[in-house]
């Protein structure tokens, strides 16, 4: 039996050995913590670690998880002894459940004493001493109203392989089962909750250079490294943020490892689409073509992503499970359903890996991220019918996505705006936000027979109301409250007027462009029966057309010849008029139709005013810019630009645009071009001509080059940057170099030469040289005795247009003054004088030399000094040590240097013996 004191000593030794083992054992490679909310305040957390299989001494059968609420717990490994993978890697799961005391935001974490050894960018060369730490932050929402909140699932393992000098790409491929929005962020790894890893370097900070660059796409999660420079193991940390309704509700930090090998290998190539948007119910089939540039290698194709994780109708990847010879083909197939509708894009990451590392059953991989959006179908056949007290809307029932799991389909929202708004349907852009509509009903589910119906009573006489419908979807909380709402594609538009009892102008089109004989055609629709009560308002009926100059709708003048009367409403009267003898060159015209009834010709009402299109233009180098405007009660949704053929005189279509401007680019300078705009629009009201076409006046212009070229980006180099940067005979030079602010703006455009300007003090510049465009974009300014000064450069085109000055770049002297510490004034003509070793850009000095008793024996202001070892009376001084102070003044600037050289002091050994 051990004596007590020996027993304590024995325990201390054993404990010390355990601590030493833990301190030196190499273990963790990568990991993260994820969780699933399984109750009101209960989660199931999973710690996932990737460790070094051969480090048996450091293998953990349990890990201590700090839950973030002041409690902690040791959690046993859930997958036995772990899953051993190729390459000395073990995968471990530690799973436990925990109930929190209340709602809030919590951060759970775990720390393990050891990372693996020899990680190049973690506390190199002692990464083994750095703890491995990851954390996950989450928020308990109110599940009755806001739904549950589970973390993202990271579908790509955190171990990957790269080759020196080859592009590397990795994607953690996060999937959120709650359809929350996610973003990616590259961060520094941690060793504790409030401590980053010491001496951490991002991979591009090891051998810094233009080819060693890293980036992380915050949307897709693609991490790219172009290109690794040194073999070894690296670790990076990626933070995946989770948002609901634009509010951050959680994050997962993954710490992952990258193995870089020195391998003569190029990654495979993947050809496929980048993005697709489909309507729920459509089947997706995406071909994926994989090749490999290395002869004799095989490839294997896999894919991960949200579509494969769906409970209902998951996606399939049709591909060989083995390595196959390229070129290899895979097919991604997914039969989408209404339950797959989501606000965010689904993401699949296709991975093609070669078999270069045959001992690891792996190789160099290429990734291809494909984004897929599944949108709700538009409600179909929306129609409107006007009544005396409102507008009735109907659309088809059943809706193709009204049968969904767990009440996912909520109903329909109804949107309204004054005047029509026609826009092309974009499958990737559901909803109506930003389309100028107002939501007037949040959820409607009123079904009557084969239609859904809504009756809008909140309308006013005379207004044109236009409607669209959206299908609405959302996940439901425990009490049935929706969260993460999703809108479908918009329905077709339908428009209605409560009472159409006044004229409606449908055309104001310029027929002739002239200063005196211009003409405009105006058309209008008469009031609609029975909206106009002809018993209460009997005839005769009169229509008076009025005109206003410009876009002015406040001062109208009746057109005498445009006055039309009929005894009975049904009697045909003109509703079209050609307004002549106008100056349609300088201005537009605005029109209104007044409607009168009864024998006393009482004004019943007036149409909305409508103007002609007025076109204007400006010109520049090989370009004519067109801008136009109009004020009309209908919605113009497209414009056609016509240009006159100078030979035939015919108008020829050159473009269609949605906005009220267009630039005709690439035309000939000095030649006249003439244009006309035709608008295409609609009221969106049944019974009114649709579409509506109207013409602008004709306008002509000549393209002339009055635009200066782009401004070069200037830099100045000299011997301060490179001591060997001198002229052919050792002259001082400033080497001016310039480049393009944007690719091609100097080399691919009209640039003839460059003017170079100089100023001694950046105030007044003088021209010093012109450099041809054929030069190497550089100029050598040969100087006398200083390189200080300021430069600017301009670019000049073939028409003589000169840009403004570039950014002014100034060059300062870099004075250098270095003195020896010994000289031998013994008359052998070698080292007989005390002179500086280096003397550059020094104008004068104030030098004093003292003997060891502090007596001044020599002084000078000559930078070359030329002291021959005599005192101020010309008597030879004895051998020994002398001391000096010197104040150095820079060439030309005449100021005491306060930086760099400034005041110098030192000792001089004067030796006379041979």
PDB file of N, CA and C in Angstrom, residues 72 206 290 304 466 650 712 751 811 858:
ATOM      1  N   UNK A  72     -23.942  24.037 -18.628  1.00  0.00           N
ATOM      2  CA  UNK A  72     -23.103  23.278 -19.539  1.00  0.00           C
ATOM      3  C   UNK A  72     -23.293  21.793 -19.269  1.00  0.00           C
ATOM      4  N   UNK A 206      -0.395  34.531 -46.788  1.00  0.00           N
ATOM      5  CA  UNK A 206       0.809  33.714 -46.804  1.00  0.00           C
ATOM      6  C   UNK A 206       1.319  33.712 -48.238  1.00  0.00           C
ATOM      7  N   UNK A 290     -19.397  17.300 -67.540  1.00  0.00           N
ATOM      8  CA  UNK A 290     -18.126  17.364 -66.803  1.00  0.00           C
ATOM      9  C   UNK A 290     -17.011  16.816 -67.680  1.00  0.00           C
ATOM     10  N   UNK A 304     -25.282  18.364 -53.849  1.00  0.00           N
ATOM     11  CA  UNK A 304     -26.028  18.556 -52.602  1.00  0.00           C
ATOM     12  C   UNK A 304     -26.836  19.835 -52.723  1.00  0.00           C
ATOM     13  N   UNK A 466     -57.161  49.980 -61.999  1.00  0.00           N
ATOM     14  CA  UNK A 466     -56.570  48.780 -62.580  1.00  0.00           C
ATOM     15  C   UNK A 466     -56.155  47.831 -61.462  1.00  0.00           C
ATOM     16  N   UNK A 650     -37.829  56.640 -96.080  1.00  0.00           N
ATOM     17  CA  UNK A 650     -38.760  55.872 -95.257  1.00  0.00           C
ATOM     18  C   UNK A 650     -38.296  55.837 -93.808  1.00  0.00           C
ATOM     19  N   UNK A 712      -6.746  59.716 -67.973  1.00  0.00           N
ATOM     20  CA  UNK A 712      -5.793  58.664 -67.605  1.00  0.00           C
ATOM     21  C   UNK A 712      -5.523  58.643 -66.100  1.00  0.00           C
ATOM     22  N   UNK A 751      -8.750  58.054 -78.985  1.00  0.00           N
ATOM     23  CA  UNK A 751      -7.707  58.781 -78.262  1.00  0.00           C
ATOM     24  C   UNK A 751      -6.496  58.868 -79.183  1.00  0.00           C
ATOM     25  N   UNK A 811       6.090  64.340 -56.918  1.00  0.00           N
ATOM     26  CA  UNK A 811       7.273  63.561 -56.564  1.00  0.00           C
ATOM     27  C   UNK A 811       8.162  64.406 -55.660  1.00  0.00           C
ATOM     28  N   UNK A 858      36.702  72.135 -36.657  1.00  0.00           N
ATOM     29  CA  UNK A 858      36.382  72.343 -38.070  1.00  0.00           C
ATOM     30  C   UNK A 858      34.874  72.559 -38.196  1.00  0.00           C
TER      31      UNK A 858
END
